[in-house]
Amino acid sequence: MAQQAFASSAAAAYTDTPPPEPTLPWREAEFCVIDLETTGLDATTDEIISFATLQVAHGRLHLGDARYEHIRPNRMPDAQTIRIHGLRESDLEDAPALSDVVDALLEPLTGTVIVAHVASVERSFLTAALGQFGLRLSNPIVDTAALAAELFRRRREKPGELIELSALARALGLPAHRPHHADGDALTTAQVFLALATHLDALTPQTVGSLTRYGNRPRSFAKLQSALNRFRRS
């Protein structure tokens, strides 16, 4: 899709506001937990059709800041993806276009660390979406699947199918909210993030930098890509 000229106060704030420093203790930082539903898994051809965000600040989840939006794509989802997220053409035909909600997407991302589960999906689609408007995704990203892999490694446990969000939540004694719906998965991810960060922090004090680095290890990336193929859209 061709890049569009775009300027707004939200875009300016996003560009001008730096994210938290890597050395900042994680409980002192602000995070944006995000989940996307898309028309497929290829960010070069597929599109975001819904997103949900939740804010975590100073180690606490702020439900009052929750956002949930549908987005009308240029090409409607096919039957295979509708079976996963349940969003039909009738649900999306009156939804705003991405250009009409990009400010609502940028505002919660501004000055925060992104948190997502198997975050390669969110990373690639956010990069593509913001790139349409001449913007660069600049947030550090914490992957809760990578946090889980690190915690299980330290405990000498095998994660197995716990890489799947709902199974991981249940293993941590947490509820799974509306799987494969952006608002439900964002809430589940937020609760999982707080639990995992707390467990890891009890073993070794965690910072913004340490939490983001777990998802950047080459072995972790390969494992998470495999987990994505097996579980994310199963």
Coordinates of C-alpha atoms in Angstrom, one line a residue:
M1 CA 0.0 0.0 0.0
A2 CA 1.3 3.5 -0.9
Q3 CA 2.5 5.7 1.9
Q4 CA 0.1 8.4 2.8
A5 CA 0.9 12.0 3.9
F6 CA -0.1 12.1 7.6
A7 CA 0.3 14.7 10.4
S8 CA -1.5 14.9 13.7
S9 CA -0.8 15.9 17.2
A10 CA -0.9 12.1 18.1
A11 CA 1.7 11.4 15.4
A12 CA 3.9 14.2 16.6
A13 CA 3.7 13.1 20.2
Y14 CA 4.5 9.5 19.3
T15 CA 7.6 10.6 17.3
D16 CA 8.8 13.1 19.9
T17 CA 8.2 11.0 23.1
P18 CA 11.0 8.6 23.9
P19 CA 10.2 5.2 25.4
P20 CA 11.4 4.2 28.9
E21 CA 15.1 3.8 29.3
P22 CA 16.4 0.2 29.2
T23 CA 17.9 0.5 32.7
L24 CA 14.6 1.6 34.3
P25 CA 13.2 -1.0 36.8
W26 CA 10.2 -2.6 35.2
R27 CA 7.8 -1.5 38.0
E28 CA 8.7 2.1 37.3
A29 CA 7.9 1.9 33.5
E30 CA 4.8 2.3 31.5
F31 CA 3.7 -0.5 29.2
C32 CA 1.1 -0.9 26.5
V33 CA -0.3 -4.4 26.1
I34 CA -1.7 -4.9 22.6
D35 CA -3.4 -7.6 20.7
L36 CA -4.3 -7.5 17.0
E37 CA -6.7 -9.6 14.9
T38 CA -5.8 -9.7 11.3
T39 CA -7.0 -11.0 7.9
G40 CA -4.0 -13.4 7.9
L41 CA -0.4 -13.7 9.1
D42 CA 1.5 -12.0 6.2
A43 CA 1.9 -8.3 7.1
T44 CA 2.9 -7.5 3.5
T45 CA -0.6 -8.5 2.2
D46 CA -2.9 -8.9 5.2
E47 CA -4.5 -6.2 7.3
I48 CA -5.4 -5.4 10.9
I49 CA -9.1 -5.7 11.5
S50 CA -9.2 -5.1 15.2
F51 CA -6.9 -4.0 18.0
A52 CA -7.1 -3.7 21.8
T53 CA -4.8 -2.0 24.1
L54 CA -4.4 -1.9 27.9
Q55 CA -2.0 0.2 30.0
V56 CA 0.2 -1.2 32.7
A57 CA 2.0 1.4 34.8
H58 CA 4.1 1.0 37.9
G59 CA 3.3 -2.7 38.1
R60 CA -0.5 -2.3 37.9
L61 CA -3.1 -2.8 35.2
H62 CA -5.3 0.2 34.4
L63 CA -8.6 -1.1 33.0
G64 CA -9.9 2.4 32.7
D65 CA -7.5 3.1 29.8
A66 CA -8.6 0.1 27.7
R67 CA -9.3 0.7 24.0
Y68 CA -10.9 -1.7 21.5
E69 CA -11.5 -0.8 17.8
H70 CA -12.6 -2.6 14.7
I71 CA -11.0 -1.5 11.4
R72 CA -12.5 -1.9 8.0
P73 CA -9.9 -3.6 5.7
N74 CA -9.4 -3.0 2.0
R75 CA -10.1 -6.7 1.5
M76 CA -12.5 -8.5 3.8
P77 CA -11.3 -11.6 5.7
D78 CA -11.9 -15.0 4.1
A79 CA -13.8 -17.9 5.6
Q80 CA -10.7 -19.5 7.1
T81 CA -9.7 -16.5 9.2
I82 CA -13.3 -15.7 10.1
R83 CA -13.4 -19.1 11.8
I84 CA -10.6 -17.9 14.1
H85 CA -11.6 -14.4 15.1
G86 CA -15.3 -14.5 14.3
L87 CA -15.2 -11.1 12.6
R88 CA -17.4 -11.2 9.5
E89 CA -17.9 -8.6 6.7
S90 CA -21.0 -7.4 8.3
D91 CA -19.0 -6.7 11.5
L92 CA -16.4 -4.7 9.6
E93 CA -18.2 -2.9 6.7
D94 CA -19.2 0.1 8.9
A95 CA -16.0 0.2 10.9
P96 CA -13.6 3.1 10.4
A97 CA -10.6 2.7 8.1
L98 CA -7.1 2.5 9.5
S99 CA -6.5 6.2 8.6
D100 CA -9.4 7.2 10.9
V101 CA -8.2 5.2 13.9
V102 CA -4.4 5.6 13.7
D103 CA -4.4 8.3 16.3
A104 CA -6.3 6.0 18.7
L105 CA -3.6 3.4 18.0
L106 CA -0.7 5.8 18.5
E107 CA -1.9 7.4 21.7
P108 CA -1.6 4.4 24.0
L109 CA 1.8 3.4 22.3
T110 CA 3.3 6.8 23.0
G111 CA 6.2 6.7 25.5
T112 CA 5.6 3.1 26.4
V113 CA 7.0 -0.4 26.1
I114 CA 4.8 -2.7 24.0
V115 CA 3.8 -6.1 25.5
A116 CA 2.3 -8.8 23.2
H117 CA 2.2 -12.6 23.1
V118 CA 4.3 -14.1 20.4
A119 CA 5.1 -10.6 19.5
S120 CA 6.4 -11.1 16.0
V121 CA 2.8 -10.8 14.8
E122 CA 2.2 -7.5 16.4
R123 CA 5.6 -6.2 15.5
S124 CA 5.3 -6.9 11.8
F125 CA 1.7 -5.6 11.5
L126 CA 2.3 -2.5 13.5
T127 CA 5.5 -1.8 11.5
A128 CA 3.5 -2.2 8.3
A129 CA 0.5 -0.1 9.5
L130 CA 2.5 2.8 10.8
G131 CA 4.7 2.7 7.7
Q132 CA 1.7 3.6 5.6
F133 CA 1.7 7.0 7.3
G134 CA 5.4 7.6 7.2
L135 CA 5.9 6.5 10.9
R136 CA 8.4 4.1 12.3
L137 CA 7.6 1.7 15.1
S138 CA 10.0 2.8 17.8
N139 CA 8.8 1.1 21.0
P140 CA 10.8 -1.6 22.8
I141 CA 8.8 -4.8 22.8
V142 CA 8.3 -7.4 25.5
D143 CA 7.1 -10.9 24.4
T144 CA 5.2 -12.8 27.0
A145 CA 5.9 -16.1 25.3
A146 CA 9.6 -15.3 25.6
L147 CA 9.2 -14.4 29.3
A148 CA 7.5 -17.7 29.8
A149 CA 10.3 -19.6 28.0
E150 CA 12.8 -17.8 30.2
L151 CA 11.0 -18.6 33.5
F152 CA 10.6 -22.3 32.5
R153 CA 14.3 -22.4 31.6
R154 CA 15.3 -21.1 35.0
R155 CA 13.0 -23.5 36.7
R156 CA 14.3 -26.3 34.5
E157 CA 10.8 -27.0 33.2
K158 CA 9.7 -27.6 29.6
P159 CA 7.0 -25.1 28.4
G160 CA 5.4 -27.5 26.0
E161 CA 2.0 -26.2 25.0
L162 CA 2.1 -23.5 27.6
I163 CA 3.4 -21.2 24.9
E164 CA -0.3 -20.9 23.8
L165 CA -1.8 -18.0 25.6
S166 CA -4.8 -19.6 27.2
A167 CA -2.8 -22.6 28.4
L168 CA -0.1 -20.4 29.8
A169 CA -2.7 -18.3 31.7
R170 CA -4.2 -21.4 33.2
A171 CA -0.8 -22.7 34.3
L172 CA -0.3 -19.4 36.1
G173 CA -3.6 -19.7 37.8
L174 CA -5.2 -16.9 35.7
P175 CA -8.4 -16.8 33.6
A176 CA -8.3 -16.8 29.8
H177 CA -10.6 -14.1 28.5
R178 CA -12.4 -14.5 25.0
P179 CA -9.6 -16.3 23.1
H180 CA -8.9 -15.0 19.6
H181 CA -10.7 -11.7 20.3
A182 CA -8.4 -8.7 20.6
D183 CA -10.0 -7.4 23.8
G184 CA -10.0 -10.8 25.5
D185 CA -6.5 -11.7 24.5
A186 CA -5.1 -8.3 25.5
L187 CA -6.6 -8.7 29.0
T188 CA -5.2 -12.2 29.3
T189 CA -1.8 -11.1 28.0
A190 CA -1.7 -8.2 30.5
Q191 CA -2.4 -10.5 33.4
V192 CA 0.1 -13.1 32.2
F193 CA 2.7 -10.3 31.7
L194 CA 2.3 -9.1 35.3
A195 CA 2.6 -12.6 36.7
L196 CA 5.7 -13.6 34.6
A197 CA 7.5 -10.3 35.3
T198 CA 6.8 -10.7 39.0
H199 CA 8.1 -14.3 39.0
L200 CA 11.3 -13.3 37.1
D201 CA 11.8 -10.2 39.2
A202 CA 11.8 -12.5 42.3
L203 CA 14.7 -14.5 40.8
T204 CA 16.7 -11.5 39.4
P205 CA 15.7 -7.8 39.5
Q206 CA 14.2 -7.0 36.1
T207 CA 14.4 -3.8 34.0
V208 CA 12.8 -2.7 30.8
G209 CA 16.0 -3.8 29.0
S210 CA 16.1 -7.3 30.6
L211 CA 12.4 -8.0 29.8
T212 CA 12.8 -7.0 26.1
R213 CA 16.1 -8.9 25.6
Y214 CA 14.4 -12.3 26.4
G215 CA 12.5 -12.0 23.1
N216 CA 15.6 -11.0 21.1
R217 CA 17.7 -14.1 21.6
P218 CA 18.2 -16.1 18.4
R219 CA 17.1 -19.4 19.9
S220 CA 14.1 -17.8 21.4
F221 CA 13.1 -16.3 18.1
A222 CA 13.2 -19.7 16.3
K223 CA 11.2 -21.4 19.0
L224 CA 8.6 -18.6 19.1
Q225 CA 8.3 -18.7 15.3
S226 CA 7.6 -22.5 15.6
A227 CA 5.2 -21.8 18.4
L228 CA 3.4 -19.2 16.3
N229 CA 2.9 -21.7 13.5
R230 CA 1.6 -24.4 15.8
F231 CA -0.5 -22.4 18.3
R232 CA -1.3 -18.8 17.5
R233 CA -4.0 -19.5 14.9
S234 CA -4.9 -23.1 15.9

